[in-house]
XYZ file of C-alpha atoms in Angstrom:
521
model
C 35.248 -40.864 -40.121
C 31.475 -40.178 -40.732
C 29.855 -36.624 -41.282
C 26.458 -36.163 -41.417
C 25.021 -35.032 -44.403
C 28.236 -34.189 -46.001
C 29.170 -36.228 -49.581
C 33.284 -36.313 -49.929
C 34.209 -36.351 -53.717
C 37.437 -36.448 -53.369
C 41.415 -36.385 -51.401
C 44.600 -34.535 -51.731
C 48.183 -34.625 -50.339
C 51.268 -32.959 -51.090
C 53.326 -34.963 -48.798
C 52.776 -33.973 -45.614
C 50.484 -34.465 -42.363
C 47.923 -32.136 -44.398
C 45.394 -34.341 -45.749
C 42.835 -31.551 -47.714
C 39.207 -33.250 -48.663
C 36.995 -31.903 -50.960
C 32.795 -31.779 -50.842
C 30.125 -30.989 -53.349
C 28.562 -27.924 -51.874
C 29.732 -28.375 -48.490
C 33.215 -27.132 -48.322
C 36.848 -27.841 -48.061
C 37.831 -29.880 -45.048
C 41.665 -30.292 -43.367
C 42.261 -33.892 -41.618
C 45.463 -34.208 -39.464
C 46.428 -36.367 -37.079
C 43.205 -38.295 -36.752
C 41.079 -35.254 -36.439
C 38.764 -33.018 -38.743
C 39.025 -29.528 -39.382
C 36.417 -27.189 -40.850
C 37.022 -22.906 -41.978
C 34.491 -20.921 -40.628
C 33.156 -19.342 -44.205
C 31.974 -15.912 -44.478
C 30.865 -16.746 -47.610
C 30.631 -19.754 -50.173
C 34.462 -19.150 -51.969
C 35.564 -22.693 -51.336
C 31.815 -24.419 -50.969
C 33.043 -26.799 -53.841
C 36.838 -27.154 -54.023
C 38.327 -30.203 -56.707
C 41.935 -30.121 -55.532
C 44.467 -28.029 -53.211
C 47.972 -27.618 -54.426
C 51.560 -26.420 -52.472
C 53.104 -24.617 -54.775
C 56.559 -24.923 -52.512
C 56.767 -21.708 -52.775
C 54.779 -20.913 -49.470
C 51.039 -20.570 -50.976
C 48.703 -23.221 -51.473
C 46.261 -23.051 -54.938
C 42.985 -23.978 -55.118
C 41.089 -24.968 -57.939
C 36.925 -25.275 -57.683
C 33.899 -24.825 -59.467
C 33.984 -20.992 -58.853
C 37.279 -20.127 -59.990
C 41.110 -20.325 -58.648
C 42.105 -19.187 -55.658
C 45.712 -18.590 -54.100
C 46.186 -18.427 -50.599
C 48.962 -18.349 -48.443
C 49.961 -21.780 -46.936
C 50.252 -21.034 -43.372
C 47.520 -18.593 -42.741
C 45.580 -20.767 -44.337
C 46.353 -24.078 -42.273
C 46.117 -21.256 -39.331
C 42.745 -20.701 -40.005
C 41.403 -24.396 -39.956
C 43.640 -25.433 -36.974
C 42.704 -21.968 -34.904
C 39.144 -21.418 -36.549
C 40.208 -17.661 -37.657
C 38.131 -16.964 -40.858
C 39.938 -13.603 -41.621
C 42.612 -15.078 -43.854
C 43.326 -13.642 -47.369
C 41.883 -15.705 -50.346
C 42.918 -14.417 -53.748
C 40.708 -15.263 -56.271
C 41.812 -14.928 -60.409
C 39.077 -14.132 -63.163
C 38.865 -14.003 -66.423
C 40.610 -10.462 -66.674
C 43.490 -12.100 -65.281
C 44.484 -14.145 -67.925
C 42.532 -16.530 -67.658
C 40.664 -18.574 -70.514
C 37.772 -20.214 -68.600
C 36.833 -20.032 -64.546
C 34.958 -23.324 -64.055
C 37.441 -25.885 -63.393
C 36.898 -30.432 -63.439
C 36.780 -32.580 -60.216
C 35.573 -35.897 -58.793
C 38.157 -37.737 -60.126
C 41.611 -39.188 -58.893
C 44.111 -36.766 -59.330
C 42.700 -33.276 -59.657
C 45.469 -31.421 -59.544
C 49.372 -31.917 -59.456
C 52.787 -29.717 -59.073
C 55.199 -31.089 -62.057
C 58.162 -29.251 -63.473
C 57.670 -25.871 -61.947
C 54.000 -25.743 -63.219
C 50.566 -26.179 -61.243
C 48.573 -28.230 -63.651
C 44.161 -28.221 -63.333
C 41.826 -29.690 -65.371
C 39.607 -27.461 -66.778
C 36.108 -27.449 -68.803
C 38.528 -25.866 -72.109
C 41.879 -28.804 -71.031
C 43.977 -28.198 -68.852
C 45.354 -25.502 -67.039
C 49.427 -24.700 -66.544
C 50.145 -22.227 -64.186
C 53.641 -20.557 -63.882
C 53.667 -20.428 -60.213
C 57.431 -18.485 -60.208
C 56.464 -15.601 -62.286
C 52.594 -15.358 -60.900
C 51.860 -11.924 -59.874
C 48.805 -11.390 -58.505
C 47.500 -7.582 -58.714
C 46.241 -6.811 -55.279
C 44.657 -3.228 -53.984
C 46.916 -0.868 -52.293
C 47.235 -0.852 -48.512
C 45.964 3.105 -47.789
C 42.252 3.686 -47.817
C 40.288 6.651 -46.918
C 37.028 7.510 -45.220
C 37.074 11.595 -45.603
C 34.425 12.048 -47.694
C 31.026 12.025 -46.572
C 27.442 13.179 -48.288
C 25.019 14.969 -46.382
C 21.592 14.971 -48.075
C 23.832 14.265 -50.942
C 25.905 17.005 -50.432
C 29.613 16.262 -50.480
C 32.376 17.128 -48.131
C 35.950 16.390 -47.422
C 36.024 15.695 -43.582
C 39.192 16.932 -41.380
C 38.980 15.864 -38.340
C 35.585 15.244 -36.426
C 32.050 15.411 -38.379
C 29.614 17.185 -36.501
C 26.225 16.524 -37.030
C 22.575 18.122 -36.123
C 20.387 16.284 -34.588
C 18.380 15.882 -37.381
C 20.639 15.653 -39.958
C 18.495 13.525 -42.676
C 20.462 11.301 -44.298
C 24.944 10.430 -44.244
C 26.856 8.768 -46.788
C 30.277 7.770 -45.740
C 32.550 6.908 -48.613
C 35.229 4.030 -48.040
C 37.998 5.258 -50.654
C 40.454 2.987 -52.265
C 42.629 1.804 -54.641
C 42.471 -1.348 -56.680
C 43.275 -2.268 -59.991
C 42.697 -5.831 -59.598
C 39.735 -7.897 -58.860
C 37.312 -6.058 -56.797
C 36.338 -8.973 -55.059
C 39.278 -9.693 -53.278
C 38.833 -6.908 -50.828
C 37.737 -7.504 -47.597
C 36.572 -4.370 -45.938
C 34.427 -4.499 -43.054
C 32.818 -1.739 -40.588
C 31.006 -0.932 -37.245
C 29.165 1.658 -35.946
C 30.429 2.099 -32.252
C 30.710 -0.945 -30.645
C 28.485 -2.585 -32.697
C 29.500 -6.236 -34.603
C 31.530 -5.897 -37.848
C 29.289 -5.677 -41.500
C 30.954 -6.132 -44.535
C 31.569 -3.199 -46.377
C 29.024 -2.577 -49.284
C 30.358 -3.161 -52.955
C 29.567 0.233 -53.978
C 32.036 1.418 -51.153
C 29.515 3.548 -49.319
C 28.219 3.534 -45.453
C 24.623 4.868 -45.162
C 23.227 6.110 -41.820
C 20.285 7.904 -41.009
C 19.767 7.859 -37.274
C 22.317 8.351 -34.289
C 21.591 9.333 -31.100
C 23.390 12.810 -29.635
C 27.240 12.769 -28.469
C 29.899 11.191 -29.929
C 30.340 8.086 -32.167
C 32.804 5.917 -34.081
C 32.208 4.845 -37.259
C 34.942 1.965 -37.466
C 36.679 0.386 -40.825
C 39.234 -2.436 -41.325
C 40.417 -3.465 -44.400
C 42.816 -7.217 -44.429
C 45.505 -6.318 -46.164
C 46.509 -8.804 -49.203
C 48.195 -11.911 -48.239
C 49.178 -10.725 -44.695
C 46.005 -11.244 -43.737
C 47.015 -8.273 -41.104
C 44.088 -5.662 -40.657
C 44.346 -2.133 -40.562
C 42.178 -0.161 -38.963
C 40.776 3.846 -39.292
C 37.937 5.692 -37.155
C 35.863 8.484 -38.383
C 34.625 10.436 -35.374
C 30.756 11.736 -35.305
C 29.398 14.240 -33.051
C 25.574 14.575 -33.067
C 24.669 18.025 -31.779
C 21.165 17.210 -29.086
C 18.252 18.440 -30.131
C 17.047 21.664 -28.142
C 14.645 19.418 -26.170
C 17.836 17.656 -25.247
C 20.749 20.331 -24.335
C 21.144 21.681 -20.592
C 19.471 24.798 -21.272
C 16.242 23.237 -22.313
C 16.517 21.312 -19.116
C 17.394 24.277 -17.182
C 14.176 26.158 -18.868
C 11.701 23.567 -17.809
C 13.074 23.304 -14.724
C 12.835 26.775 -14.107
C 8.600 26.404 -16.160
C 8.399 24.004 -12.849
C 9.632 25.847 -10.471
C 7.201 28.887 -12.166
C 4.382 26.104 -12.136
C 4.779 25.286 -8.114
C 5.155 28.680 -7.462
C 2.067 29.811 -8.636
C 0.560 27.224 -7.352
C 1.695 27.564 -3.976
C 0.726 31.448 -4.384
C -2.963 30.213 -5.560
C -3.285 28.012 -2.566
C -1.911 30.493 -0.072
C -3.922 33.270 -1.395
C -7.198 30.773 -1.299
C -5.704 29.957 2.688
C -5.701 33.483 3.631
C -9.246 33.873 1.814
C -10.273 30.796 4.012
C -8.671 32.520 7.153
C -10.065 35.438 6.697
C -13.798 33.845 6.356
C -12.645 31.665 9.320
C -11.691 34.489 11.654
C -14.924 36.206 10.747
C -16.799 33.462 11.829
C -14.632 32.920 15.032
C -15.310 36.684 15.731
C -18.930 35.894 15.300
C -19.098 32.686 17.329
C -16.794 34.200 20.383
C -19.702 37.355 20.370
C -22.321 34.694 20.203
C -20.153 32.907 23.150
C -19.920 35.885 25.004
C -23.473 36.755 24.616
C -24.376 33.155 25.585
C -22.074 33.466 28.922
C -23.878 36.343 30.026
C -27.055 34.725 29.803
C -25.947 31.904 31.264
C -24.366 33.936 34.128
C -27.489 35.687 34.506
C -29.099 31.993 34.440
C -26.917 31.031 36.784
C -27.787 34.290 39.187
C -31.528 33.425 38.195
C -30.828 29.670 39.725
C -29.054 30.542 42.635
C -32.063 32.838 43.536
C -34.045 29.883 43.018
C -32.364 27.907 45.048
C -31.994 30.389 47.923
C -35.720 31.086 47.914
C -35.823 26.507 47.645
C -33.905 26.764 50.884
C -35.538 29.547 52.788
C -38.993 27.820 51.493
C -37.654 24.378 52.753
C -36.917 26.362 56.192
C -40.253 27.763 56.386
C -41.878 24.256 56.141
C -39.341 22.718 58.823
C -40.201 25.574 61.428
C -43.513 27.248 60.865
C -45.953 23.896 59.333
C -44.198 20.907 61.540
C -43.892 22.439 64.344
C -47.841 22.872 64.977
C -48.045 19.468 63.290
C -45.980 17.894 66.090
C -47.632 19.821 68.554
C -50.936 18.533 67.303
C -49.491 15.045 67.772
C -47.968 14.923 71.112
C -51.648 16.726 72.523
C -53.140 13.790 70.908
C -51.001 11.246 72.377
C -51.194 12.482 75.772
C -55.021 12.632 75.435
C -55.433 8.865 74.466
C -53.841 8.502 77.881
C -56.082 10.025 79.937
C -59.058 8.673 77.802
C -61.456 5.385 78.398
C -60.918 2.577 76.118
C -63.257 1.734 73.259
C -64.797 5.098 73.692
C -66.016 7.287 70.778
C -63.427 10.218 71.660
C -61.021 8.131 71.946
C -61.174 6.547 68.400
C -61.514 10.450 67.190
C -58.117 11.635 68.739
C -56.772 8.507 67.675
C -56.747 9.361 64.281
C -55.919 12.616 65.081
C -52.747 11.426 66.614
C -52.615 8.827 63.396
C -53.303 11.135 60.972
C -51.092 14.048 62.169
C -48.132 11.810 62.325
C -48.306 10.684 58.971
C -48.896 13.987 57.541
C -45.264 15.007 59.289
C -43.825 11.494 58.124
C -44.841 13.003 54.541
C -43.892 16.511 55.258
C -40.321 15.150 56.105
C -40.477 12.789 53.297
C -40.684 15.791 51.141
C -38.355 17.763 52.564
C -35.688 15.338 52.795
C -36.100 14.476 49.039
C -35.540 18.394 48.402
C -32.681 18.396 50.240
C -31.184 15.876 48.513
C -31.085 18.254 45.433
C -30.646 21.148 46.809
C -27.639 20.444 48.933
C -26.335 17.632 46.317
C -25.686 15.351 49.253
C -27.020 12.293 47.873
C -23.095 10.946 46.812
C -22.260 10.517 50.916
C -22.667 6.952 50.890
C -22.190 4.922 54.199
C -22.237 1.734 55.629
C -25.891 1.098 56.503
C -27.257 -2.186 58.979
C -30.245 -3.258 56.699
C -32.351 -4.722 59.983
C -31.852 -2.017 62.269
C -32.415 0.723 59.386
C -35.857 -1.209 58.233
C -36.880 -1.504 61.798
C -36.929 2.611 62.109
C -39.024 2.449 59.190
C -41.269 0.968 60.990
C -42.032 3.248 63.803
C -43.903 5.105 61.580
C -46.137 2.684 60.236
C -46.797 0.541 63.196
C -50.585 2.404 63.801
C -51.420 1.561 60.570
C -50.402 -1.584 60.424
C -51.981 -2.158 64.047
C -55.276 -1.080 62.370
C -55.893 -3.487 59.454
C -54.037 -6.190 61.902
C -51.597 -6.552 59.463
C -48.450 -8.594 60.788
C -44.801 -6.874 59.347
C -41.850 -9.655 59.607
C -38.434 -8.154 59.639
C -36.395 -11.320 58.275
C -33.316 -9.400 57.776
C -29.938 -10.653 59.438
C -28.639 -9.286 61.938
C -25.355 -8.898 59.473
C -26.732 -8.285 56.458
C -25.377 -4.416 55.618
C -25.409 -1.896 52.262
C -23.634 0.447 51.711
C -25.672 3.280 50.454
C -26.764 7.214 50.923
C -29.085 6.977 53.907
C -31.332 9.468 53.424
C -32.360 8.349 49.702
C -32.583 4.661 50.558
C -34.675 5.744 53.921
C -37.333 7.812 51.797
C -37.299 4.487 49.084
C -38.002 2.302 51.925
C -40.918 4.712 52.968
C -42.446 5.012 50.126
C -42.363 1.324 49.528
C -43.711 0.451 52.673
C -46.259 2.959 52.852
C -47.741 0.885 49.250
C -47.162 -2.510 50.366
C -49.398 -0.902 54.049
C -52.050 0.947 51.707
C -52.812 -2.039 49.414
C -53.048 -4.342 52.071
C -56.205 -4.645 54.037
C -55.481 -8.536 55.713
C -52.306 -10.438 56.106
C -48.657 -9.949 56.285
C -45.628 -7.797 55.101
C -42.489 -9.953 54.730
C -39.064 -8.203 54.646
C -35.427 -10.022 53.794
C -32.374 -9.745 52.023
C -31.177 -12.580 49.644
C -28.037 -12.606 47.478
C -27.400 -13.738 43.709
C -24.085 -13.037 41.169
C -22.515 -11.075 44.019
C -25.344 -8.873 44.671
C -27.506 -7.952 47.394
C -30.964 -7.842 47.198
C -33.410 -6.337 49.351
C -36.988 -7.852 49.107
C -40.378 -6.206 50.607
C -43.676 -8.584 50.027
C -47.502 -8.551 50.578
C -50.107 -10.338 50.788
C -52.015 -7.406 49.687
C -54.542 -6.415 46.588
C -51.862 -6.859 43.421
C -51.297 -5.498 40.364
C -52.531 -6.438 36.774
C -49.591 -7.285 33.971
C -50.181 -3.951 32.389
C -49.219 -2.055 35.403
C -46.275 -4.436 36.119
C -44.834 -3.987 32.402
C -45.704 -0.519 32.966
C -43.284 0.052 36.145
C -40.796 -2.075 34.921
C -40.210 -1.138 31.370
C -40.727 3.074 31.786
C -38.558 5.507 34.049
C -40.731 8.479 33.868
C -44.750 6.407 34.720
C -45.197 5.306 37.534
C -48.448 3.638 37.361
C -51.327 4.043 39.815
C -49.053 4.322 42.460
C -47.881 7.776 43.004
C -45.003 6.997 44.721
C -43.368 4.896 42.418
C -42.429 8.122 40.663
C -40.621 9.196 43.387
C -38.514 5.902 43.864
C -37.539 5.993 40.393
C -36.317 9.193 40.301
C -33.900 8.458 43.439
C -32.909 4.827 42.702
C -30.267 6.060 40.133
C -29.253 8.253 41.886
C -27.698 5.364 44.773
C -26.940 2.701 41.637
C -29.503 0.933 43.143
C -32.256 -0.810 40.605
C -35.630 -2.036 41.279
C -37.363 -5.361 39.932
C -41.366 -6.134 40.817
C -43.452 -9.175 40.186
C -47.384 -9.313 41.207
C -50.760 -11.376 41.362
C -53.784 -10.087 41.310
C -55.274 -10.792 44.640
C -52.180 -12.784 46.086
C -49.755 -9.579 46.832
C -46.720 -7.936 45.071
C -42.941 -8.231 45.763
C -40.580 -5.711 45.216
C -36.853 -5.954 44.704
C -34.033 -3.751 45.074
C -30.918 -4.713 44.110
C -27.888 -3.112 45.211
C -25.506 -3.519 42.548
C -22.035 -1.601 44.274
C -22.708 -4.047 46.801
């Protein structure tokens, strides 16, 4: 069998299934049954062993370059076949007897049992030992661990130690008795349920920091050749620091209920501050309201005044100016009857009769444009037949366009229908016509309807004068001019009003066209 990096010196049997072989520096092996055994070593006691001996009295002894050891024989087999390193080793010095500690190997035979006697070479010969009357001196199996040192101040503990939270510095003393070889006491401890330390040689545990509540400070001590530990617990109770106990906790919380409360007071005082400068504004606005809704009722009174006087005005026109005005006409009329043609009278009452009926085409022009803001009937929208409506447009215009021999061609199908407010579309058409008849001295007037993304479009074109680009751009891009013709103004002020919107294209000295489109139709 091959180990790495381990040297065997030498072998040993004592006639059994134990084979025991020995390193140099790295321990005492156990082979049995074709298999290699190892002790877990808390420390280097059997790091070079020369020989292992049965005594056949139930302990095995074991001579190596640190000294001789007893141990008993089946704890210690135990311990390699189980891996338990907490068995007894027993190890004799100088004040035991005997004569030199350093004992020969790396030969043969090592060791033998002969005649009642152990027999080990040694560096001074060799070595009997008189296993029968051996008596190893071994401590006693009582310890204590009630007395402690507090900032080395001594005290016998009863019971639990209570602590402060800062209480410095501990020393807990592990008290025993041995009148052997100190080093064969194995003594361990652990704080809580910490891992096991052995126990210092001086015998003391030194602690200077627990947390608050309650600890164990825990010691075992293997007793002798038993190799049976037995166990004691000193209790600690660290008092919390003030910052730590339930009335500190219960102060602060009551410092943050204190801290929420007064800020909650702050802020509430600061919200009735605010409401208070809030309601006296409110007071101040609802005077200013009120102040403001008495003007504006008196407005309104003011308005309605207006509007009354609008009316009675509008009246006054319809009765006491038209009436002459249509008199006027009709007297004219029947005089061109009675009247010889081409005749110098006749020409004069024929623009009386002209002229007067034009005047009342303008008068009723105007009034029906005030009417449709004083009334507010302009949202009555009806279904209007575009060739019929255009050809009662016409009436009015017929003289005039009799006397520049001007030709007007009503293209419109017979159909073709809007739906629209007829009295604003009637005094659009009028106005539009009444241009296109005034700018034209020679040629034609073309009306018709065409149709393009689902709209209708009504077109009126002439041959007449034109416009320049400037005054084009100029109807087109601005709402409120209205160029050189006056009553542009007035069909741009109505057009919205039947979501109705115009487009215009002109040449100088080839005519203009002008395009409504109708765009809820």
């Amino acid at each position: 069998m091959v180990m790495p990096s381990v040297n065997f010196r030498s072998i040993n049997n004592n006639g059994d299934d134990l084979f025991w072989i020995q390193s140099y520096g790295k321990g005492l092996y156990l082979y049995k049954k074709g298999r290699m055994y190892s002790l877990p070593q808390k420390n280097n006691l059997l790091a070079s062993v020369h020989s292992v001996i049965d005594d056949g009295l139930g302990y095995y002894w074991v001579s190596s370059n640190a000294g001789l050891f007893q141990v008993k024989k089946q704890q210690f087999v135990d311990a390699y076949l189980h891996g338990n390193p907490n068995v007894y080793i027993h190890k004799y010095t100088l004040t035991d007897g005997l004569l030199t500690s350093e004992f020969n190997g790396g030969s043969n035979i090592n060791g033998l049992r002969k005649n009642g006697f152990i027999i080990f070479p040694s560096m001074n010969g060799l070595l009997y030992i008189n296993t029968v009357k051996a008596f190893p001196v071994v401590s006693g199996e009582n310890y204590y661990i009630d007395r402690i040192s507090i900032n080395e101040k001594e005290k016998i503990v009863r019971g639990i130690l209570n602590l402060e939270r800062n209480f410095g510095y501990v020393k807990i003393f592990v008290d025993y008795a041995n009148f052997g070889n100190s080093g064969n006491e194995y003594i361990d401890y652990k704080i809580d349920d910490g891992r096991w330390l052995p126990l210092p040689d001086n015998g003391i545990i030194n602690i200077n920091s627990l947390t608050k509540g309650k600890h164990g400070i825990h010691v075992r001590k293997l007793n002798s050749f038993s190799s049976v530990f037995s166990y004691k617990t000193l209790e600690i109770n660290v008092q919390p620091a003030f910052w730590e106990t339930a009335v500190f906790k219960l102060i602060l919380v009551i410092v943050v209920l204190l801290i929420f409360y007064a800020v909650y007071k702050i802020r509430l005082i600061r919200i009735q501050k605010e409401t208070v400068i809030l309601n006296a504004r409110i007071e101040k606005r609802t005077t200013e309201l009120k102040d403001t809704i008495k003007s504006l009722s008196k407005t309104r009174e003011e308005l309605y005044a207006q509007l009354y006087r609008q009316k009675k005005f509008v009246a006054a026109i319809s009765h006491d100016i038209k009436s002459p005005l249509k008199f006027i006409n009709l007297s004219a009329g029947i005089l061109l009857e009675n009247m010889q043609e081409d005749s110098h009278e006749k020409r004069v009452v024929h623009s009386i009769n002209e002229s007067s009926a034009q005047i009342l085409e303008f008068i009723e022009s105007t009034i029906n444009y005030n009417k449709i803001f004083i009334y507010d009937n302009y949202q009555t929208k009806e279904s209007i037949k575009l060739r019929e409506f255009i050809s009662q447009r016409f009436i009015i215009f017929k003289n005039s366009a009799a006397f520049k021999s001007l030709q007007i061609h009503n293209n419109i199908g017979q159909d073709d229908k809007v739906v629209s407010n007829p009295d604003v579309l009637s005094i659009v058409i009028h106005n539009i016509l009444d241009n296109a008849i005034k700018y034209t001295d020679h040629g034609a007037i073309f009306i018709y309807t065409a149709e393009n993304d689902g709209k209708r479009r009504l077109v009126i074109e002439d041959t007449g004068k034109g416009m320049s680009k400037e005054e084009v751009s100029k109807i087109n891009a601005s709402k409120e001019s209205s160029g050189p013709r006056m009553g542009m103004k007035i069909i741009k002020d109505l057009l919205p009003l039947i979501d109705v919107s115009m487009e215009v294209t002109s040449v100088m000295g080839k005519g203009t066209k002008v395009i409504l489109v109708f765009n809820a139709n």
